[in-house]
Amino acid sequence: MERPEIDLRSASVARIFDYYLGGAHNFAVDRELADAAARLMPELPRMTQLHRGFLARALNHLVDQGVTQFLDLGSGLPTVGGSAEVARRLDPSSRVVHVDIDPAVIAHGKHLLDSADTTMVLGDMTEPDAVLDHPETRRLLDLDRPVGLLMVGVLDFVGDDVDLAKVMARYRERIAPGSHVVLTHYAGAGDEDYFRTRQLYRDHTIDFHPRSGPEVTELLAGYELAEPGVVDVSMWRPEAVEDLDGEPERSAVHVAVGRRP
Ligand SMILES: C[S@@+](CC[C@H](N)C(=O)[O-])C[C@H]1O[C@@H](n2cnc3c(N)ncnc32)[C@H](O)[C@@H]1O
């Protein structure tokens, strides 16, 4: 069996996400950074769980709309509660292309996939044409039919050097009417612990770029927003009391689902 090329000296956001979710696909370097960050911002694991809860509710909505093919941009590792598992539980014919910029995530992820209807693609989600024209994307997804573009926990890592409005517009142009985009974005917190956490991540070459609710709304220009629009993650169609319970004061994760008319 091919061995994944994983650099055990560098922390990975995908594996930190896995650690906060209680998963087993993380290493000491990830856990050390994750624990240090959570000492400054104890709400981080809970925020990660809120992302996963929203992903499941949004996928439920998309499958209800007849969407069964998904392009998961910045997918991280395809583990429990991830897009492929949830989508295929909702509709076993679902197909999922996972795209990630981190070669370690791709190598590791390939070993976790358990279906011919899912694949891992090394790519930069800020390059829509390269992602959409990738042979693996074309092999699994029919772009003449509606597709679900998942941007969950990824735009946070795209800096202002990228014209994100242009990226979003290009995806919108290229996907079929009836396609949907599922988006989350961290809004940031203005306090000292937040800035120390951001610096801690930067020291590990990971940077995140918070955006405000109006900025997130602008990114969705040209999409029809599903009710209730751009809202805090806990407010998007909460299904269970737990979704609202223990909501961290600083969760500040904006989410939305948009439909391409
Ligand atoms: C928080 S993690 C995983 C989030 C995942 N979508 C989930 O919900 O579990 C974010 C992932 O985005 C990836 N990423 C960051 N910038 C990216 C880019 N420009 N294109 C593709 N992937 C990117 C990282 O490598 C990482 O695996």
PDB file of C-alpha atoms and ligand atoms in Angstrom:
ATOM      1  CA  MET A   1       0.000   0.000   0.000  1.00  0.00           C
ATOM      2  CA  GLU A   2       1.254   3.476  -0.900  1.00  0.00           C
ATOM      3  CA  ARG A   3       2.391   5.430   2.154  1.00  0.00           C
ATOM      4  CA  PRO A   4       0.900   8.889   2.641  1.00  0.00           C
ATOM      5  CA  GLU A   5       3.496  11.689   2.590  1.00  0.00           C
ATOM      6  CA  ILE A   6       2.666  13.363   5.866  1.00  0.00           C
ATOM      7  CA  ASP A   7       4.960  15.895   7.498  1.00  0.00           C
ATOM      8  CA  LEU A   8       4.653  15.164  11.193  1.00  0.00           C
ATOM      9  CA  ARG A   9       6.476  18.396  12.107  1.00  0.00           C
ATOM     10  CA  SER A  10       3.847  20.798  10.736  1.00  0.00           C
ATOM     11  CA  ALA A  11       0.437  21.267  12.270  1.00  0.00           C
ATOM     12  CA  SER A  12      -2.501  21.031   9.894  1.00  0.00           C
ATOM     13  CA  VAL A  13      -5.834  22.842  10.251  1.00  0.00           C
ATOM     14  CA  ALA A  14      -7.627  19.804   8.882  1.00  0.00           C
ATOM     15  CA  ARG A  15      -6.196  17.587  11.617  1.00  0.00           C
ATOM     16  CA  ILE A  16      -6.800  20.247  14.301  1.00  0.00           C
ATOM     17  CA  PHE A  17     -10.447  20.253  13.169  1.00  0.00           C
ATOM     18  CA  ASP A  18     -10.448  16.471  13.512  1.00  0.00           C
ATOM     19  CA  TYR A  19      -8.938  16.721  17.008  1.00  0.00           C
ATOM     20  CA  TYR A  20     -11.542  19.258  18.163  1.00  0.00           C
ATOM     21  CA  LEU A  21     -14.229  16.896  16.833  1.00  0.00           C
ATOM     22  CA  GLY A  22     -12.833  14.055  18.922  1.00  0.00           C
ATOM     23  CA  GLY A  23     -11.395  12.227  15.896  1.00  0.00           C
ATOM     24  CA  ALA A  24      -8.360   9.962  15.715  1.00  0.00           C
ATOM     25  CA  HIS A  25      -6.671  11.422  12.626  1.00  0.00           C
ATOM     26  CA  ASN A  26      -4.333  13.911  14.253  1.00  0.00           C
ATOM     27  CA  PHE A  27      -0.765  14.003  15.526  1.00  0.00           C
ATOM     28  CA  ALA A  28       1.083  15.437  18.543  1.00  0.00           C
ATOM     29  CA  VAL A  29       2.019  18.613  16.665  1.00  0.00           C
ATOM     30  CA  ASP A  30      -1.670  19.249  15.864  1.00  0.00           C
ATOM     31  CA  ARG A  31      -2.861  18.493  19.388  1.00  0.00           C
ATOM     32  CA  GLU A  32      -0.249  20.773  20.959  1.00  0.00           C
ATOM     33  CA  LEU A  33      -1.297  23.745  18.838  1.00  0.00           C
ATOM     34  CA  ALA A  34      -5.005  22.917  19.238  1.00  0.00           C
ATOM     35  CA  ASP A  35      -4.681  22.700  23.024  1.00  0.00           C
ATOM     36  CA  ALA A  36      -2.679  25.928  23.236  1.00  0.00           C
ATOM     37  CA  ALA A  37      -5.285  27.734  21.108  1.00  0.00           C
ATOM     38  CA  ALA A  38      -8.159  26.314  23.152  1.00  0.00           C
ATOM     39  CA  ARG A  39      -6.510  27.532  26.360  1.00  0.00           C
ATOM     40  CA  LEU A  40      -6.820  31.057  24.932  1.00  0.00           C
ATOM     41  CA  MET A  41     -10.213  30.534  23.283  1.00  0.00           C
ATOM     42  CA  PRO A  42     -12.034  27.682  25.035  1.00  0.00           C
ATOM     43  CA  GLU A  43     -14.921  27.953  22.572  1.00  0.00           C
ATOM     44  CA  LEU A  44     -12.863  26.596  19.641  1.00  0.00           C
ATOM     45  CA  PRO A  45     -13.865  22.901  19.917  1.00  0.00           C
ATOM     46  CA  ARG A  46     -17.516  23.890  20.248  1.00  0.00           C
ATOM     47  CA  MET A  47     -17.220  26.157  17.193  1.00  0.00           C
ATOM     48  CA  THR A  48     -15.879  23.208  15.222  1.00  0.00           C
ATOM     49  CA  GLN A  49     -18.852  21.089  16.266  1.00  0.00           C
ATOM     50  CA  LEU A  50     -21.206  23.909  15.250  1.00  0.00           C
ATOM     51  CA  HIS A  51     -19.645  23.875  11.771  1.00  0.00           C
ATOM     52  CA  ARG A  52     -20.352  20.139  11.492  1.00  0.00           C
ATOM     53  CA  GLY A  53     -23.952  20.530  12.710  1.00  0.00           C
ATOM     54  CA  PHE A  54     -24.577  23.228  10.132  1.00  0.00           C
ATOM     55  CA  LEU A  55     -22.966  21.153   7.370  1.00  0.00           C
ATOM     56  CA  ALA A  56     -25.392  18.308   8.111  1.00  0.00           C
ATOM     57  CA  ARG A  57     -28.442  20.610   8.134  1.00  0.00           C
ATOM     58  CA  ALA A  58     -27.340  22.332   4.928  1.00  0.00           C
ATOM     59  CA  LEU A  59     -26.712  18.995   3.170  1.00  0.00           C
ATOM     60  CA  ASN A  60     -30.171  17.871   4.221  1.00  0.00           C
ATOM     61  CA  HIS A  61     -31.585  20.984   2.563  1.00  0.00           C
ATOM     62  CA  LEU A  62     -29.576  20.419  -0.626  1.00  0.00           C
ATOM     63  CA  VAL A  63     -30.579  16.763  -0.931  1.00  0.00           C
ATOM     64  CA  ASP A  64     -34.211  17.863  -0.436  1.00  0.00           C
ATOM     65  CA  GLN A  65     -33.673  20.177  -3.410  1.00  0.00           C
ATOM     66  CA  GLY A  66     -32.508  17.182  -5.461  1.00  0.00           C
ATOM     67  CA  VAL A  67     -28.762  17.913  -5.285  1.00  0.00           C
ATOM     68  CA  THR A  68     -26.740  14.718  -4.917  1.00  0.00           C
ATOM     69  CA  GLN A  69     -23.326  15.756  -6.279  1.00  0.00           C
ATOM     70  CA  PHE A  70     -20.987  17.818  -4.180  1.00  0.00           C
ATOM     71  CA  LEU A  71     -17.728  19.674  -4.574  1.00  0.00           C
ATOM     72  CA  ASP A  72     -16.307  20.037  -1.081  1.00  0.00           C
ATOM     73  CA  LEU A  73     -13.795  22.898  -1.284  1.00  0.00           C
ATOM     74  CA  GLY A  74     -11.261  22.864   1.547  1.00  0.00           C
ATOM     75  CA  SER A  75     -12.697  19.536   2.585  1.00  0.00           C
ATOM     76  CA  GLY A  76     -10.107  18.606   5.170  1.00  0.00           C
ATOM     77  CA  LEU A  77     -10.114  14.899   6.038  1.00  0.00           C
ATOM     78  CA  PRO A  78     -13.152  12.841   4.971  1.00  0.00           C
ATOM     79  CA  THR A  79     -13.960  11.556   8.450  1.00  0.00           C
ATOM     80  CA  VAL A  80     -17.023  10.925  10.594  1.00  0.00           C
ATOM     81  CA  GLY A  81     -19.659  13.615  10.123  1.00  0.00           C
ATOM     82  CA  GLY A  82     -17.885  14.903   7.008  1.00  0.00           C
ATOM     83  CA  SER A  83     -19.657  15.754   3.760  1.00  0.00           C
ATOM     84  CA  ALA A  84     -19.343  12.332   2.109  1.00  0.00           C
ATOM     85  CA  GLU A  85     -20.622  10.416   5.103  1.00  0.00           C
ATOM     86  CA  VAL A  86     -23.603  12.720   5.623  1.00  0.00           C
ATOM     87  CA  ALA A  87     -24.493  13.094   1.935  1.00  0.00           C
ATOM     88  CA  ARG A  88     -24.348   9.364   1.293  1.00  0.00           C
ATOM     89  CA  ARG A  89     -26.475   8.675   4.353  1.00  0.00           C
ATOM     90  CA  LEU A  90     -29.087  11.124   3.028  1.00  0.00           C
ATOM     91  CA  ASP A  91     -28.864   9.715  -0.502  1.00  0.00           C
ATOM     92  CA  PRO A  92     -26.644   6.684  -1.164  1.00  0.00           C
ATOM     93  CA  SER A  93     -26.173   7.741  -4.791  1.00  0.00           C
ATOM     94  CA  SER A  94     -24.412  10.960  -3.717  1.00  0.00           C
ATOM     95  CA  ARG A  95     -21.025  11.686  -5.219  1.00  0.00           C
ATOM     96  CA  VAL A  96     -18.436  13.852  -3.487  1.00  0.00           C
ATOM     97  CA  VAL A  97     -15.231  15.407  -4.794  1.00  0.00           C
ATOM     98  CA  HIS A  98     -13.057  16.619  -1.917  1.00  0.00           C
ATOM     99  CA  VAL A  99     -10.663  19.418  -2.830  1.00  0.00           C
ATOM    100  CA  ASP A 100      -7.860  20.515  -0.544  1.00  0.00           C
ATOM    101  CA  ILE A 101      -4.726  22.604  -0.972  1.00  0.00           C
ATOM    102  CA  ASP A 102      -2.726  20.540   1.527  1.00  0.00           C
ATOM    103  CA  PRO A 103      -0.956  17.521  -0.038  1.00  0.00           C
ATOM    104  CA  ALA A 104      -0.846  15.826   3.386  1.00  0.00           C
ATOM    105  CA  VAL A 105      -4.648  16.028   3.603  1.00  0.00           C
ATOM    106  CA  ILE A 106      -4.977  14.516   0.130  1.00  0.00           C
ATOM    107  CA  ALA A 107      -2.534  11.683   0.875  1.00  0.00           C
ATOM    108  CA  HIS A 108      -4.106  10.931   4.255  1.00  0.00           C
ATOM    109  CA  GLY A 109      -7.671  11.391   2.957  1.00  0.00           C
ATOM    110  CA  LYS A 110      -7.217   8.902   0.107  1.00  0.00           C
ATOM    111  CA  HIS A 111      -6.663   6.220   2.720  1.00  0.00           C
ATOM    112  CA  LEU A 112      -9.924   7.086   4.449  1.00  0.00           C
ATOM    113  CA  LEU A 113     -12.233   7.031   1.427  1.00  0.00           C
ATOM    114  CA  ASP A 114     -14.392   3.937   1.240  1.00  0.00           C
ATOM    115  CA  SER A 115     -16.471   4.503  -1.867  1.00  0.00           C
ATOM    116  CA  ALA A 116     -15.855   4.770  -5.605  1.00  0.00           C
ATOM    117  CA  ASP A 117     -18.301   7.696  -5.565  1.00  0.00           C
ATOM    118  CA  THR A 118     -15.889   9.888  -3.627  1.00  0.00           C
ATOM    119  CA  THR A 119     -12.455  11.202  -4.476  1.00  0.00           C
ATOM    120  CA  MET A 120      -9.712  13.545  -3.234  1.00  0.00           C
ATOM    121  CA  VAL A 121      -8.289  16.287  -5.466  1.00  0.00           C
ATOM    122  CA  LEU A 122      -5.251  18.419  -4.703  1.00  0.00           C
ATOM    123  CA  GLY A 123      -6.261  21.945  -5.647  1.00  0.00           C
ATOM    124  CA  ASP A 124      -6.674  25.573  -4.660  1.00  0.00           C
ATOM    125  CA  MET A 125     -10.327  26.522  -4.300  1.00  0.00           C
ATOM    126  CA  THR A 126      -9.470  30.104  -5.317  1.00  0.00           C
ATOM    127  CA  GLU A 127      -8.810  28.763  -8.830  1.00  0.00           C
ATOM    128  CA  PRO A 128     -12.325  27.770  -9.913  1.00  0.00           C
ATOM    129  CA  ASP A 129     -11.486  26.755 -13.482  1.00  0.00           C
ATOM    130  CA  ALA A 130      -8.643  24.462 -12.417  1.00  0.00           C
ATOM    131  CA  VAL A 131     -10.883  22.838  -9.791  1.00  0.00           C
ATOM    132  CA  LEU A 132     -13.926  22.461 -12.051  1.00  0.00           C
ATOM    133  CA  ASP A 133     -11.887  21.205 -15.011  1.00  0.00           C
ATOM    134  CA  HIS A 134      -9.815  18.744 -12.974  1.00  0.00           C
ATOM    135  CA  PRO A 135     -10.163  15.265 -14.526  1.00  0.00           C
ATOM    136  CA  GLU A 136     -11.364  13.792 -11.206  1.00  0.00           C
ATOM    137  CA  THR A 137     -14.046  16.487 -10.867  1.00  0.00           C
ATOM    138  CA  ARG A 138     -15.204  15.814 -14.430  1.00  0.00           C
ATOM    139  CA  ARG A 139     -15.151  12.078 -13.843  1.00  0.00           C
ATOM    140  CA  LEU A 140     -17.479  12.149 -10.821  1.00  0.00           C
ATOM    141  CA  LEU A 141     -19.589  15.280 -11.300  1.00  0.00           C
ATOM    142  CA  ASP A 142     -21.885  16.287 -14.148  1.00  0.00           C
ATOM    143  CA  LEU A 143     -21.528  20.056 -14.171  1.00  0.00           C
ATOM    144  CA  ASP A 144     -24.507  20.414 -16.507  1.00  0.00           C
ATOM    145  CA  ARG A 145     -26.633  19.429 -13.525  1.00  0.00           C
ATOM    146  CA  PRO A 146     -26.970  21.188 -10.150  1.00  0.00           C
ATOM    147  CA  VAL A 147     -24.061  20.727  -7.820  1.00  0.00           C
ATOM    148  CA  GLY A 148     -23.536  21.615  -4.149  1.00  0.00           C
ATOM    149  CA  LEU A 149     -20.430  23.742  -3.594  1.00  0.00           C
ATOM    150  CA  LEU A 150     -19.354  23.368   0.004  1.00  0.00           C
ATOM    151  CA  MET A 151     -17.184  26.135   1.450  1.00  0.00           C
ATOM    152  CA  VAL A 152     -17.217  25.162   5.095  1.00  0.00           C
ATOM    153  CA  GLY A 153     -14.366  26.441   7.253  1.00  0.00           C
ATOM    154  CA  VAL A 154     -12.209  27.295   4.253  1.00  0.00           C
ATOM    155  CA  LEU A 155     -12.740  30.933   3.222  1.00  0.00           C
ATOM    156  CA  ASP A 156     -11.328  31.849   6.641  1.00  0.00           C
ATOM    157  CA  PHE A 157      -7.929  30.822   5.274  1.00  0.00           C
ATOM    158  CA  VAL A 158      -8.125  32.913   2.101  1.00  0.00           C
ATOM    159  CA  GLY A 159      -6.454  36.301   2.496  1.00  0.00           C
ATOM    160  CA  ASP A 160      -7.265  39.659   0.955  1.00  0.00           C
ATOM    161  CA  ASP A 161      -4.576  39.145  -1.687  1.00  0.00           C
ATOM    162  CA  VAL A 162      -7.210  37.001  -3.439  1.00  0.00           C
ATOM    163  CA  ASP A 163     -10.175  38.676  -5.140  1.00  0.00           C
ATOM    164  CA  LEU A 164     -12.736  36.461  -3.466  1.00  0.00           C
ATOM    165  CA  ALA A 165     -15.709  38.223  -5.085  1.00  0.00           C
ATOM    166  CA  LYS A 166     -14.241  37.302  -8.479  1.00  0.00           C
ATOM    167  CA  VAL A 167     -13.686  33.703  -7.368  1.00  0.00           C
ATOM    168  CA  MET A 168     -17.291  33.420  -6.166  1.00  0.00           C
ATOM    169  CA  ALA A 169     -18.573  34.987  -9.400  1.00  0.00           C
ATOM    170  CA  ARG A 170     -16.592  32.516 -11.495  1.00  0.00           C
ATOM    171  CA  TYR A 171     -18.021  29.522  -9.637  1.00  0.00           C
ATOM    172  CA  ARG A 172     -21.491  31.019 -10.069  1.00  0.00           C
ATOM    173  CA  GLU A 173     -20.953  31.430 -13.818  1.00  0.00           C
ATOM    174  CA  ARG A 174     -19.727  27.883 -14.247  1.00  0.00           C
ATOM    175  CA  ILE A 175     -22.259  25.897 -12.195  1.00  0.00           C
ATOM    176  CA  ALA A 176     -25.702  24.909 -13.472  1.00  0.00           C
ATOM    177  CA  PRO A 177     -28.871  26.751 -12.420  1.00  0.00           C
ATOM    178  CA  GLY A 178     -30.274  25.106  -9.308  1.00  0.00           C
ATOM    179  CA  SER A 179     -26.778  24.612  -7.869  1.00  0.00           C
ATOM    180  CA  HIS A 180     -26.172  25.691  -4.299  1.00  0.00           C
ATOM    181  CA  VAL A 181     -23.316  27.122  -2.304  1.00  0.00           C
ATOM    182  CA  VAL A 182     -22.983  26.310   1.399  1.00  0.00           C
ATOM    183  CA  LEU A 183     -20.737  28.771   3.175  1.00  0.00           C
ATOM    184  CA  THR A 184     -19.371  29.432   6.653  1.00  0.00           C
ATOM    185  CA  HIS A 185     -17.132  32.264   7.750  1.00  0.00           C
ATOM    186  CA  TYR A 186     -15.570  33.168  11.052  1.00  0.00           C
ATOM    187  CA  ALA A 187     -16.224  36.782  12.038  1.00  0.00           C
ATOM    188  CA  GLY A 188     -13.381  37.095  14.525  1.00  0.00           C
ATOM    189  CA  ALA A 189     -13.382  38.570  17.985  1.00  0.00           C
ATOM    190  CA  GLY A 190     -11.693  41.820  18.834  1.00  0.00           C
ATOM    191  CA  ASP A 191     -10.218  40.854  22.198  1.00  0.00           C
ATOM    192  CA  GLU A 192      -6.681  40.115  23.293  1.00  0.00           C
ATOM    193  CA  ASP A 193      -7.127  36.324  23.486  1.00  0.00           C
ATOM    194  CA  TYR A 194      -8.311  36.298  19.891  1.00  0.00           C
ATOM    195  CA  PHE A 195      -5.265  38.240  18.681  1.00  0.00           C
ATOM    196  CA  ARG A 196      -2.951  35.989  20.702  1.00  0.00           C
ATOM    197  CA  THR A 197      -4.618  32.926  19.153  1.00  0.00           C
ATOM    198  CA  ARG A 198      -4.204  34.356  15.679  1.00  0.00           C
ATOM    199  CA  GLN A 199      -0.527  35.003  16.378  1.00  0.00           C
ATOM    200  CA  LEU A 200      -0.107  31.474  17.737  1.00  0.00           C
ATOM    201  CA  TYR A 201      -1.475  30.063  14.477  1.00  0.00           C
ATOM    202  CA  ARG A 202       0.688  32.437  12.440  1.00  0.00           C
ATOM    203  CA  ASP A 203       3.752  31.147  14.291  1.00  0.00           C
ATOM    204  CA  HIS A 204       2.775  27.773  12.769  1.00  0.00           C
ATOM    205  CA  THR A 205       2.331  29.369   9.318  1.00  0.00           C
ATOM    206  CA  ILE A 206      -1.466  29.158   9.529  1.00  0.00           C
ATOM    207  CA  ASP A 207      -3.295  32.451   9.083  1.00  0.00           C
ATOM    208  CA  PHE A 208      -6.982  33.146   9.178  1.00  0.00           C
ATOM    209  CA  HIS A 209      -8.891  36.142   7.886  1.00  0.00           C
ATOM    210  CA  PRO A 210     -12.172  36.957   9.592  1.00  0.00           C
ATOM    211  CA  ARG A 211     -14.914  38.639   7.555  1.00  0.00           C
ATOM    212  CA  SER A 212     -18.043  40.450   8.696  1.00  0.00           C
ATOM    213  CA  GLY A 213     -21.668  39.520   7.985  1.00  0.00           C
ATOM    214  CA  PRO A 214     -22.032  42.219   5.274  1.00  0.00           C
ATOM    215  CA  GLU A 215     -18.784  41.013   3.643  1.00  0.00           C
ATOM    216  CA  VAL A 216     -20.131  37.452   3.606  1.00  0.00           C
ATOM    217  CA  THR A 217     -23.417  38.676   2.123  1.00  0.00           C
ATOM    218  CA  GLU A 218     -21.465  40.453  -0.636  1.00  0.00           C
ATOM    219  CA  LEU A 219     -19.652  37.215  -1.487  1.00  0.00           C
ATOM    220  CA  LEU A 220     -23.033  35.655  -2.189  1.00  0.00           C
ATOM    221  CA  ALA A 221     -24.057  38.287  -4.737  1.00  0.00           C
ATOM    222  CA  GLY A 222     -26.128  36.685  -7.489  1.00  0.00           C
ATOM    223  CA  TYR A 223     -27.255  33.766  -5.297  1.00  0.00           C
ATOM    224  CA  GLU A 224     -30.756  33.531  -3.809  1.00  0.00           C
ATOM    225  CA  LEU A 225     -30.285  33.090  -0.079  1.00  0.00           C
ATOM    226  CA  ALA A 226     -32.190  30.254   1.572  1.00  0.00           C
ATOM    227  CA  GLU A 227     -34.053  31.288   4.718  1.00  0.00           C
ATOM    228  CA  PRO A 228     -32.936  32.608   7.180  1.00  0.00           C
ATOM    229  CA  GLY A 229     -30.155  34.278   5.131  1.00  0.00           C
ATOM    230  CA  VAL A 230     -26.691  35.059   6.510  1.00  0.00           C
ATOM    231  CA  VAL A 231     -26.910  34.324  10.244  1.00  0.00           C
ATOM    232  CA  ASP A 232     -24.874  33.037  13.144  1.00  0.00           C
ATOM    233  CA  VAL A 233     -24.285  29.300  12.793  1.00  0.00           C
ATOM    234  CA  SER A 234     -26.580  28.386  15.677  1.00  0.00           C
ATOM    235  CA  MET A 235     -29.483  30.257  14.078  1.00  0.00           C
ATOM    236  CA  TRP A 236     -29.519  28.460  10.710  1.00  0.00           C
ATOM    237  CA  ARG A 237     -32.534  26.142  10.981  1.00  0.00           C
ATOM    238  CA  PRO A 238     -31.608  24.707  14.383  1.00  0.00           C
ATOM    239  CA  GLU A 239     -33.032  21.224  14.740  1.00  0.00           C
ATOM    240  CA  ALA A 240     -32.113  20.412  18.263  1.00  0.00           C
ATOM    241  CA  VAL A 241     -32.096  22.326  21.498  1.00  0.00           C
ATOM    242  CA  GLU A 242     -28.380  21.506  21.787  1.00  0.00           C
ATOM    243  CA  ASP A 243     -27.749  23.644  18.722  1.00  0.00           C
ATOM    244  CA  LEU A 244     -28.682  26.682  20.761  1.00  0.00           C
ATOM    245  CA  ASP A 245     -27.508  25.430  24.115  1.00  0.00           C
ATOM    246  CA  GLY A 246     -24.170  26.556  25.507  1.00  0.00           C
ATOM    247  CA  GLU A 247     -23.671  28.819  22.520  1.00  0.00           C
ATOM    248  CA  PRO A 248     -20.229  30.352  23.087  1.00  0.00           C
ATOM    249  CA  GLU A 249     -20.318  34.067  23.503  1.00  0.00           C
ATOM    250  CA  ARG A 250     -17.716  34.509  20.781  1.00  0.00           C
ATOM    251  CA  SER A 251     -18.842  31.836  18.299  1.00  0.00           C
ATOM    252  CA  ALA A 252     -19.422  34.504  15.630  1.00  0.00           C
ATOM    253  CA  VAL A 253     -19.493  32.079  12.741  1.00  0.00           C
ATOM    254  CA  HIS A 254     -21.603  33.388   9.871  1.00  0.00           C
ATOM    255  CA  VAL A 255     -23.274  30.809   7.671  1.00  0.00           C
ATOM    256  CA  ALA A 256     -25.512  30.859   4.613  1.00  0.00           C
ATOM    257  CA  VAL A 257     -26.858  28.707   1.804  1.00  0.00           C
ATOM    258  CA  GLY A 258     -27.322  30.313  -1.601  1.00  0.00           C
ATOM    259  CA  ARG A 259     -29.021  28.978  -4.726  1.00  0.00           C
ATOM    260  CA  ARG A 260     -27.843  29.874  -8.185  1.00  0.00           C
ATOM    261  CA  PRO A 261     -30.970  30.967 -10.075  1.00  0.00           C
TER     262      PRO A 261
HETATM  263  C1  LIG B   1     -10.867  23.814   8.898  1.00  0.00           C
HETATM  264  S1  LIG B   1     -10.207  22.733   7.736  1.00  0.00           S
HETATM  265  C2  LIG B   1     -11.455  21.605   7.196  1.00  0.00           C
HETATM  266  C3  LIG B   1     -12.856  22.102   7.073  1.00  0.00           C
HETATM  267  C4  LIG B   1     -13.796  21.088   6.459  1.00  0.00           C
HETATM  268  N1  LIG B   1     -14.471  21.706   5.341  1.00  0.00           N
HETATM  269  C5  LIG B   1     -14.798  20.599   7.466  1.00  0.00           C
HETATM  270  O1  LIG B   1     -15.907  21.130   7.478  1.00  0.00           O
HETATM  271  O2  LIG B   1     -14.463  19.719   8.243  1.00  0.00           O
HETATM  272  C6  LIG B   1      -9.910  23.777   6.334  1.00  0.00           C
HETATM  273  C7  LIG B   1      -9.261  23.085   5.172  1.00  0.00           C
HETATM  274  O3  LIG B   1      -9.173  24.006   4.076  1.00  0.00           O
HETATM  275  C8  LIG B   1      -7.959  23.749   3.392  1.00  0.00           C
HETATM  276  N2  LIG B   1      -7.651  24.945   2.588  1.00  0.00           N
HETATM  277  C9  LIG B   1      -7.191  26.151   3.017  1.00  0.00           C
HETATM  278  N3  LIG B   1      -7.068  27.007   1.977  1.00  0.00           N
HETATM  279  C10 LIG B   1      -7.466  26.327   0.861  1.00  0.00           C
HETATM  280  C11 LIG B   1      -7.564  26.654  -0.522  1.00  0.00           C
HETATM  281  N4  LIG B   1      -7.227  27.872  -0.973  1.00  0.00           N
HETATM  282  N5  LIG B   1      -8.020  25.717  -1.375  1.00  0.00           N
HETATM  283  C12 LIG B   1      -8.353  24.473  -0.930  1.00  0.00           C
HETATM  284  N6  LIG B   1      -8.266  24.099   0.359  1.00  0.00           N
HETATM  285  C13 LIG B   1      -7.836  25.011   1.250  1.00  0.00           C
HETATM  286  C14 LIG B   1      -6.976  23.403   4.482  1.00  0.00           C
HETATM  287  O4  LIG B   1      -5.888  22.678   3.971  1.00  0.00           O
HETATM  288  C15 LIG B   1      -7.859  22.587   5.428  1.00  0.00           C
HETATM  289  O5  LIG B   1      -7.791  21.223   5.158  1.00  0.00           O
END
